[in-house]
Coordinates of C-alpha atoms and ligand atoms in Angstrom, one line a residue:
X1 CA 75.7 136.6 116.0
X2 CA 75.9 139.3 118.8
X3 CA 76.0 138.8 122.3
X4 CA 74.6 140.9 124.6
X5 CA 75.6 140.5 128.4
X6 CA 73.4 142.5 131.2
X7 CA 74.5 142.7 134.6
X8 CA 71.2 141.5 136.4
X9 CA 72.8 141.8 140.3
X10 CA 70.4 144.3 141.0
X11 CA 67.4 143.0 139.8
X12 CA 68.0 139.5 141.3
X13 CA 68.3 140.9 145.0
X14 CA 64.6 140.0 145.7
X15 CA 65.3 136.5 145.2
X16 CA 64.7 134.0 148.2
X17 CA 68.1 132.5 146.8
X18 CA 70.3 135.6 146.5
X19 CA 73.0 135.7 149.5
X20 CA 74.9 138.9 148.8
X21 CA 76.4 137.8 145.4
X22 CA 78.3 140.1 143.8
X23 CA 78.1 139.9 140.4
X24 CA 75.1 138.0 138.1
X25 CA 74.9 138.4 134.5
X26 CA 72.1 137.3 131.7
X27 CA 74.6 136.3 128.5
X28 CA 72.3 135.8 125.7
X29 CA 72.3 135.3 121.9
X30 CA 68.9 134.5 120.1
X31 CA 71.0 133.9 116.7
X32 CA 72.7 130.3 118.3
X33 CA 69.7 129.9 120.9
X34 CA 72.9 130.8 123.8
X35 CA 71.2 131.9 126.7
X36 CA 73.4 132.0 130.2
X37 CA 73.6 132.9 133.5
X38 CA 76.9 133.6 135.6
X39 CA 77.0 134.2 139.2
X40 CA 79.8 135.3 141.0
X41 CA 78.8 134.8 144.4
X42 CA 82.1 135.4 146.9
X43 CA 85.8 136.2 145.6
X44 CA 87.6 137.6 149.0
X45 CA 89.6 134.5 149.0
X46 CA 90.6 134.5 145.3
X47 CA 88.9 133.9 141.7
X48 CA 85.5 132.3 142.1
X49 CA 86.0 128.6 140.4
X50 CA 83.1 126.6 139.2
X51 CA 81.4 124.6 136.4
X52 CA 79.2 125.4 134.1
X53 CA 76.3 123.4 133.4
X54 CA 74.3 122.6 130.7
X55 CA 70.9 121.9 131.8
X56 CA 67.6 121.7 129.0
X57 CA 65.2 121.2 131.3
X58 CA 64.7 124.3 133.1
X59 CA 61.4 125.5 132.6
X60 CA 61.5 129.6 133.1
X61 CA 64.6 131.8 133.9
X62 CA 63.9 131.9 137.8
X63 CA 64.9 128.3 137.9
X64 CA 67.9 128.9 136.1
X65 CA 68.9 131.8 137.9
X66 CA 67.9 129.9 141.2
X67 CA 70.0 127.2 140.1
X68 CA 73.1 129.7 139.4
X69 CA 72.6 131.4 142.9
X70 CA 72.6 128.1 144.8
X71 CA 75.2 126.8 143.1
X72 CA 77.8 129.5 142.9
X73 CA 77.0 130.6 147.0
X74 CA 77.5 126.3 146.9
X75 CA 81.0 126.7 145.7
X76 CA 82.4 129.5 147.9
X77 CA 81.7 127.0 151.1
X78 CA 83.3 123.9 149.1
X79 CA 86.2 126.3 148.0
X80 CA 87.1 127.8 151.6
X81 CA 86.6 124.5 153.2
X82 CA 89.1 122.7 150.9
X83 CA 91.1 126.3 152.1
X84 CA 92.2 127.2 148.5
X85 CA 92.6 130.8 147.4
X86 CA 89.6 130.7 145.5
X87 CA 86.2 132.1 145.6
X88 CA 82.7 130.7 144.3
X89 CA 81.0 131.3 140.9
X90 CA 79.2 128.8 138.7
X91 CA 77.6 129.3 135.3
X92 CA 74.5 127.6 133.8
X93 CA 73.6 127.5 130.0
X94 CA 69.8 126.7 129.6
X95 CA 69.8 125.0 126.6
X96 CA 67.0 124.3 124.1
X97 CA 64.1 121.7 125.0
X98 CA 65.9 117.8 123.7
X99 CA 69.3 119.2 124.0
X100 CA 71.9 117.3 125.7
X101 CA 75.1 118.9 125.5
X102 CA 75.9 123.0 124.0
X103 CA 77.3 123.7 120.3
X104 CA 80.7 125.2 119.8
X105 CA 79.1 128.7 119.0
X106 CA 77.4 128.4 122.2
X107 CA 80.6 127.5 123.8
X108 CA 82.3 130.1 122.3
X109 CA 79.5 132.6 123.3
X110 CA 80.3 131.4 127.2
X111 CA 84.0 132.0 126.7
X112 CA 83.1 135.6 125.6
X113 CA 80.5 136.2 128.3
X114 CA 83.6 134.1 131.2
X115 CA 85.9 137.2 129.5
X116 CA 83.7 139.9 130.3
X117 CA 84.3 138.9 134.1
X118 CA 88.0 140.2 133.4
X119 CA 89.0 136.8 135.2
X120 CA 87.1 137.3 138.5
X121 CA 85.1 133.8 137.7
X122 CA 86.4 130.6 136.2
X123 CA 84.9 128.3 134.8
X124 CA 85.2 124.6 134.4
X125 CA 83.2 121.3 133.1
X126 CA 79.5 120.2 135.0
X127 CA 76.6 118.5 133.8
X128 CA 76.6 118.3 130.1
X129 CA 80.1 120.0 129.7
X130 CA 83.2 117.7 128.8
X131 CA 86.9 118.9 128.4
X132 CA 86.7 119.1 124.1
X133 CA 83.8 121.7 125.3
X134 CA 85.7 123.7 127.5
X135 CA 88.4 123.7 125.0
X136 CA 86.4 125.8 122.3
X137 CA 85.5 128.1 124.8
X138 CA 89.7 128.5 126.1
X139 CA 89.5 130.2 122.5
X140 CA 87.4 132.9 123.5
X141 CA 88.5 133.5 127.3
X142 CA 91.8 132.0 129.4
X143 CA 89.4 131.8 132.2
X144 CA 88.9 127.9 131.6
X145 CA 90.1 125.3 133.9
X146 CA 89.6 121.5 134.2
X147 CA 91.6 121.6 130.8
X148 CA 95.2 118.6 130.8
X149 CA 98.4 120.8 131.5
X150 CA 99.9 119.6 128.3
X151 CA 97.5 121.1 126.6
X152 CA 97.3 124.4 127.5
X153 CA 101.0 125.0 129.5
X154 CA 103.2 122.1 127.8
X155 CA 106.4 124.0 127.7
X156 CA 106.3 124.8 131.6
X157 CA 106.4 121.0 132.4
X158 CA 109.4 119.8 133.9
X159 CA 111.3 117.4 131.4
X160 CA 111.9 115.2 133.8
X161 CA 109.0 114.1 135.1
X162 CA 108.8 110.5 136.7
X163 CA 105.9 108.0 135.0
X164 CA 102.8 108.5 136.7
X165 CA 104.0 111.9 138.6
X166 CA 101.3 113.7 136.0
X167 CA 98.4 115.0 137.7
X168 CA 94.8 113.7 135.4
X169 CA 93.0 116.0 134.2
X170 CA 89.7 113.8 135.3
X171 CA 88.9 114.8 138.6
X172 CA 86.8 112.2 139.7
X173 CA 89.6 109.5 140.8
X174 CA 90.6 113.0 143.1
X175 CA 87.2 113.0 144.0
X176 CA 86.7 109.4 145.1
X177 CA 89.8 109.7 147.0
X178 CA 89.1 112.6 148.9
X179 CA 85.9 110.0 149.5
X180 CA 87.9 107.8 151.0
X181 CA 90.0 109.9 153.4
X182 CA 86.9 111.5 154.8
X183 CA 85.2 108.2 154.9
X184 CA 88.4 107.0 157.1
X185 CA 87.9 109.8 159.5
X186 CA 84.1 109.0 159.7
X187 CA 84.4 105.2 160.9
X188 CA 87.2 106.6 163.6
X189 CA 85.2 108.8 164.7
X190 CA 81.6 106.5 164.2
X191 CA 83.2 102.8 165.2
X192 CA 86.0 103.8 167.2
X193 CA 88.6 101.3 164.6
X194 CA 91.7 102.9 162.2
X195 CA 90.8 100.4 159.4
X196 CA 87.3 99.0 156.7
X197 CA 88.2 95.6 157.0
X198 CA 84.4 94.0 157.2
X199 CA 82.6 97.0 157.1
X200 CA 79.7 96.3 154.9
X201 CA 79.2 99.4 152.4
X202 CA 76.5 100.3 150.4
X203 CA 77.2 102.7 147.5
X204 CA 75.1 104.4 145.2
X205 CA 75.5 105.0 141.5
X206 CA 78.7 103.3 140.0
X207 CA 79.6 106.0 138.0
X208 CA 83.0 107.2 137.2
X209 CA 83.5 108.5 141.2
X210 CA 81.9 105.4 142.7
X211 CA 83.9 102.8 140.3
X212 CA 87.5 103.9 141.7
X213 CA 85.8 104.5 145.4
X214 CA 84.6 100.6 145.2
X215 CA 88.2 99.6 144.3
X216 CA 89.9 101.7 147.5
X217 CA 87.0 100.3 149.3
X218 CA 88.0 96.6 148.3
X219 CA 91.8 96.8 148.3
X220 CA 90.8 98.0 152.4
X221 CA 88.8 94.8 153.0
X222 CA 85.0 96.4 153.2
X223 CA 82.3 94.6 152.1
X224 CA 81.0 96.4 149.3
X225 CA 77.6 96.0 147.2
X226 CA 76.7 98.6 144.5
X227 CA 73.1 99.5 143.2
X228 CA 72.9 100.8 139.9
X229 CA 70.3 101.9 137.3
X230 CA 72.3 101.9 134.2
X231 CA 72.6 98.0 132.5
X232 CA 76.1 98.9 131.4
X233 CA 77.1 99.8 134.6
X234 CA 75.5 96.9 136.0
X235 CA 77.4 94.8 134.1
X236 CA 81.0 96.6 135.1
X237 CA 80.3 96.4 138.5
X238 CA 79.4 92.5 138.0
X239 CA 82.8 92.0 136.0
X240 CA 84.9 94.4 138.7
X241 CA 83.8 91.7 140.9
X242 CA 81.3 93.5 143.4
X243 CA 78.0 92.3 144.6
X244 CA 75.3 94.3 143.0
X245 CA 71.1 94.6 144.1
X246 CA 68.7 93.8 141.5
X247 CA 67.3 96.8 140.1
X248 CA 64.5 97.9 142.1
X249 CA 65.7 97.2 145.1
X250 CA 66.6 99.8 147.5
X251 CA 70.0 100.4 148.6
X252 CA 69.3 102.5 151.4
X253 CA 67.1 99.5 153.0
X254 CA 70.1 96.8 152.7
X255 CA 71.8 96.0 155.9
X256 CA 74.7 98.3 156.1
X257 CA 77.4 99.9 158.5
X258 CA 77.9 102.5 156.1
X259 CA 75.8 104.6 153.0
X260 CA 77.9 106.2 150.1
X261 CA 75.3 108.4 148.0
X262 CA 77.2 108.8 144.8
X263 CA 74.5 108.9 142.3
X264 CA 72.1 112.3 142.1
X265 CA 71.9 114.6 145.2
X266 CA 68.4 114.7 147.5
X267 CA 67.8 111.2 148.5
X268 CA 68.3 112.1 152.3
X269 CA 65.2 112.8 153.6
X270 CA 62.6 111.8 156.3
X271 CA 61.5 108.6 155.3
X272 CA 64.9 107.8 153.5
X273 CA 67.1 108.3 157.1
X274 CA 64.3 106.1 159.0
X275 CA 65.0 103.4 156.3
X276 CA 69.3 103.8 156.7
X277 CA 68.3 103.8 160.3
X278 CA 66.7 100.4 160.3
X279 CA 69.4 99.4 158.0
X280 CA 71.7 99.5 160.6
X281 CA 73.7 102.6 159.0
X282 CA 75.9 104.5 161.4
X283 CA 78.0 106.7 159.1
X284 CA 76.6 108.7 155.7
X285 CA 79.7 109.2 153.6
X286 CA 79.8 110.0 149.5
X287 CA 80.7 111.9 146.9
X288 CA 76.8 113.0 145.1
X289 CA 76.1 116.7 145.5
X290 CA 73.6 118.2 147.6
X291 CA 72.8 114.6 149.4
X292 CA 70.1 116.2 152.0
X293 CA 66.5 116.6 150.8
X294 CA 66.7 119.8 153.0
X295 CA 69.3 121.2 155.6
X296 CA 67.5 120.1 158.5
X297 CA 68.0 116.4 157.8
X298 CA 71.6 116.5 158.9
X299 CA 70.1 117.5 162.5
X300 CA 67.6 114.0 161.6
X301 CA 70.3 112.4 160.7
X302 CA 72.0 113.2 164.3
X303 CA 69.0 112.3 166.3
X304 CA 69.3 108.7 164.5
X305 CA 72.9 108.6 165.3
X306 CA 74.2 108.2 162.2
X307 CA 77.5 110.8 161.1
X308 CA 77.0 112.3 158.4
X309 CA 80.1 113.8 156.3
X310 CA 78.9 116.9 154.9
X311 CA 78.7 116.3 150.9
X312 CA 81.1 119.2 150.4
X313 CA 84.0 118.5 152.4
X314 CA 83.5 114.5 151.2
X315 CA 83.7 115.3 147.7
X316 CA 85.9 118.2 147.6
X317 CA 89.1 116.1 145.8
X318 CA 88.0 116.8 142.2
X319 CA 87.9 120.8 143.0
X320 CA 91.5 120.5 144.7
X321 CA 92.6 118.5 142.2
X322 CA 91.0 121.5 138.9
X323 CA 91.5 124.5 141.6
X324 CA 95.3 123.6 142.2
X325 CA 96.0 122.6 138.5
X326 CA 94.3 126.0 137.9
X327 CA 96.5 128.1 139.9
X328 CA 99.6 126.4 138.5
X329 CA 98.7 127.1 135.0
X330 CA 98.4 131.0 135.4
X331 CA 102.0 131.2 136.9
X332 CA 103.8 128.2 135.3
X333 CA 107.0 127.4 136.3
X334 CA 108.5 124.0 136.7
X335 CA 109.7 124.4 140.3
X336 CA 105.9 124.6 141.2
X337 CA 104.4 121.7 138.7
X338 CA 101.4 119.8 140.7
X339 CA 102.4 116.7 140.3
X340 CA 100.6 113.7 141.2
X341 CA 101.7 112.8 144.3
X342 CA 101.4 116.9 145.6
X343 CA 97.6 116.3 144.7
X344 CA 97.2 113.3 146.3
X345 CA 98.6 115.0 149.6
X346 CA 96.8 117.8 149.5
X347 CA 93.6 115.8 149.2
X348 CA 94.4 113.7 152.0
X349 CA 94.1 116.9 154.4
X350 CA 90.4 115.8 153.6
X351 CA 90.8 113.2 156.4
X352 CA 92.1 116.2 158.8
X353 CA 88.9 118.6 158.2
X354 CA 86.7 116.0 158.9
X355 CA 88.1 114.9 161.6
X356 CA 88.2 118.8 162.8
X357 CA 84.1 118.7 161.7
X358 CA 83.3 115.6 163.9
X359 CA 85.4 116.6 166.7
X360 CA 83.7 120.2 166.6
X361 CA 80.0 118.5 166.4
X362 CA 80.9 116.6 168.6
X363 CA 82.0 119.0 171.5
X364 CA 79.1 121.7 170.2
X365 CA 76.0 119.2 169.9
X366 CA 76.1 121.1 166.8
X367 CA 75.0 118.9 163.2
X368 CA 78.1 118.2 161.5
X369 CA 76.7 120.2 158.4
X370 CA 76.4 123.1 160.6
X371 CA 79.8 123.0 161.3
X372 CA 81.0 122.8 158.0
X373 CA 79.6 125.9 157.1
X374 CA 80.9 127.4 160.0
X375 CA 84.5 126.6 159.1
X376 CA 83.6 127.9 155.8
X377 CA 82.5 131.1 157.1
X378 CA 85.2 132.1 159.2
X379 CA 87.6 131.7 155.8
X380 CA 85.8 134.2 153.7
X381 CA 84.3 137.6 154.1
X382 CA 81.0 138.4 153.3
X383 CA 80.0 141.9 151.4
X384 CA 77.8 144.1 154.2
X385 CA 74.3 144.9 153.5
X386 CA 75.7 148.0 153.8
X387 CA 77.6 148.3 150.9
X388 CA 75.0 145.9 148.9
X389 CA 73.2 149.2 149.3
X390 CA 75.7 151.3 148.3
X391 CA 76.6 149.5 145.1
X392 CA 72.7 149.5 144.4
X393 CA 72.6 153.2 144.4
Ligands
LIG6 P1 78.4 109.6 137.0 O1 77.3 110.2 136.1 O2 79.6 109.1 136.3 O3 77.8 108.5 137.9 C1 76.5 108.5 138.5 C2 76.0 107.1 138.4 O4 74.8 107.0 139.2 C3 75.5 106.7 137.0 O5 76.2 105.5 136.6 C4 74.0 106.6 137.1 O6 73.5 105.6 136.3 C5 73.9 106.2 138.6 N1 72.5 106.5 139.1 C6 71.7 107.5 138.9 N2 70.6 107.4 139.6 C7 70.7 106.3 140.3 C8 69.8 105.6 141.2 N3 68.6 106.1 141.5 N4 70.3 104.5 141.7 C9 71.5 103.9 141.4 N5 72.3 104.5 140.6 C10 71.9 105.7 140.0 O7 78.8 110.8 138.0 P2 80.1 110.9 138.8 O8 81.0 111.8 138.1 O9 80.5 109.6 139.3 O10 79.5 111.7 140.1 C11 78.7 111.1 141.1 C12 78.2 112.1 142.0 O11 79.2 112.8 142.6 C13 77.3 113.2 141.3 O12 76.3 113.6 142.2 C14 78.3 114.3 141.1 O13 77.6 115.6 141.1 C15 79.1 114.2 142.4 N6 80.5 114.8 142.2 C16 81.3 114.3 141.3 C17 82.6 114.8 141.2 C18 83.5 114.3 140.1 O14 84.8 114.6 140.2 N7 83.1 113.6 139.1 C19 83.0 115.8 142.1 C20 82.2 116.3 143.1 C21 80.9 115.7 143.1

């Protein structure tokens, strides 16, 4: 097995997707079919965090490497939105044709190619990756998060920990939180009332974000129905009690107050926002990824008057919840632990920065997405073209 890494910043500059990154490298290894890209888009504000996914289906390297650069410039806007000292990176493995999830040589080839960064990326679970993965690959590099505190800093746990003070190593009941506080903010700002009772709520996908979403939802006295594609996850949603379509039909066109995408990404788009429109949709609120077709639907979305809550500050729980266990685990000490409770507070700022977003759009005329970035760009520092050039030299 050897493992060659090239640094490929330079000859990805051309692409239409490259944004000043500062480091991308090709990690290959014909012997175990391992073949990876790493981006490390932004680190001013710290370590770039993000996953690494596992993705068969990419056809040539340029849509790997388009993938890598969107995702990774993706992360430092989540990262200094959620204001942690953390910059953005992402990896993504393109696995053979039929393959669903990488072997533990591959993984251990990533941990190796993660440790030639000398820590400035770390990397976490995505699409295809689960924690027993990214525990081969802690053998090869410490630069692994997204990983249960008793496994890899036990001793630096305080003894004395209450039940339920542990912080999960899942992020998506985080994430679904964080959901919900930005959801809050949204029907303040979008209806004008401090609570969900009634509200009739569509969600997408009833995956493991949207199950404990549904339940917050509930407890609050929405109205909730679920559409699903998955016959298992039909049948959960059925026995948690929820009101589910028939498959086929489509969610977006059932008479709503609010829309929670928390399936795929890209189902926000022309004919899409005319169909929440005549729904009777006023607020756009989940936890998928990437939820606009392209960036000028949030500015559609506006015209219709329905808020949207840009995907990245909605879902942003699970990366608080990885990026602060994260930081605890390179300095452990007891005094600092993350406990549960910390988590949940610091994801409850959520409700804060959208309010801040709305308020902002609101004032500017601006698209709420457009002022999510914003924030985002006044907490990190880009590199200069300038000394792009210089380093190119
Ligand atoms: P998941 O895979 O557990 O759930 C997604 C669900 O959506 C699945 O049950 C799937 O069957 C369903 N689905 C797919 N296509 C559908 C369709 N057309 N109609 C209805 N249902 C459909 O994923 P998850 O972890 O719950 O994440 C949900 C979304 O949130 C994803 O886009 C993910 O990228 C994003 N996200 C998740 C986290 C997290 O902590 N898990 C954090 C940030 C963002």
């Amino acid at each position: 097995m050897t493992l060659t890494i090239t640094n490929i910043t330079n000859t990805v500059q051309d692409q239409p997707d490259f944004d000043g990154h500062e480091t991308v490298i090709l990690a290959e290894d014909s012997d175990i079919k391992f073949r990876a890209y790493i981006a490390v888009h932004n680190t001013s504000r710290g370590p770039a965090l993000g996953g690494c996914r596992y993705w068969s289906r990419y056809t040539n390297d340029d849509e790997a490497i388009t993938d890598v650069l969107r995702l990774s410039r993706g992360m430092t806007y989540k990262n200094a939105l959620a204001d942690l000292p953390l910059g953005g990176g992402k990896a993504v493995i393109m696995g053979p044709p039929g393959t669903r999830n990488p072997t533990p040589d591959q993984m251990k080839a990533l941990g190796r190619a993660v440790e030639s960064l000398q820590g400035r990326y770390i990397t976490a679970e995505d699409v295809g990756m689960s924690v027993d993965h990214m525990l081969i690959a802690r053998g090869t590099t410490r630069h692994v998060s997204g990983l249960p505190l008793e496994v890899i800093a036990a001793e630096h746990i305080p003894a004395t920990l209450a039940t339920g003070e542990m912080p999960e190593a899942d992020p998506s009941p985080y994430t679904a939180f964080g959901v919900f506080e930005a959801m809050r903010a949204g029907v303040l700002q979008r209806f004008g009332r401090n609570t969900m009772k009634d509200l009739r709520i569509s969600v997408k996908g009833y995956g493991n974000v949207a199950q404990t979403l549904c339940k917050l939802l509930d407890e609050a006295g929405a109205v909730v129905t679920v559409s699903e594609i998955d016959d298992g996850r039909i049948a959960q949603a059925k026995a948690d009690g929820f009101h589910v379509l028939a498959k086929g039909m489509e969610i977006m066109s059932y008479p709503a107050d609010i829309y929670a995408p928390c399936a795929l990404g890209g189902d926000i788009r022309d004919e899409t926002i005319q169909l929440l429109h005549l729904a009777g949709v006023k607020l756009v609120n989940g936890a998928a990824n990437n939820q606009l077709a392209r960036p000028h639907h949030a500015e559609r979305l506006l015209e219709k008057g329905i808020l949207y809550t840009p995907d990245y500050l909605a879902n942003a729980g699970g990366v608080i919840s990885v990026g602060v266990q994260q930081i605890w685990a390179d300095v452990p000490a007891k005094e600092t632990f993350p406990t549960h409770a910390k988590l949940m507070h610091r994801i409850g700022h959520i409700y804060n920065v959208a309010q801040e977003v709305f308020q902002r759009s609101q004032q500017t005329g601006a698209n709420t997405a457009h002022i999510a970035n914003q924030i985002a760009e006044e907490r990190f520092m880009r590199r200069s073209p300038a000394k792009d050039k210089v380093r190119a030299a």
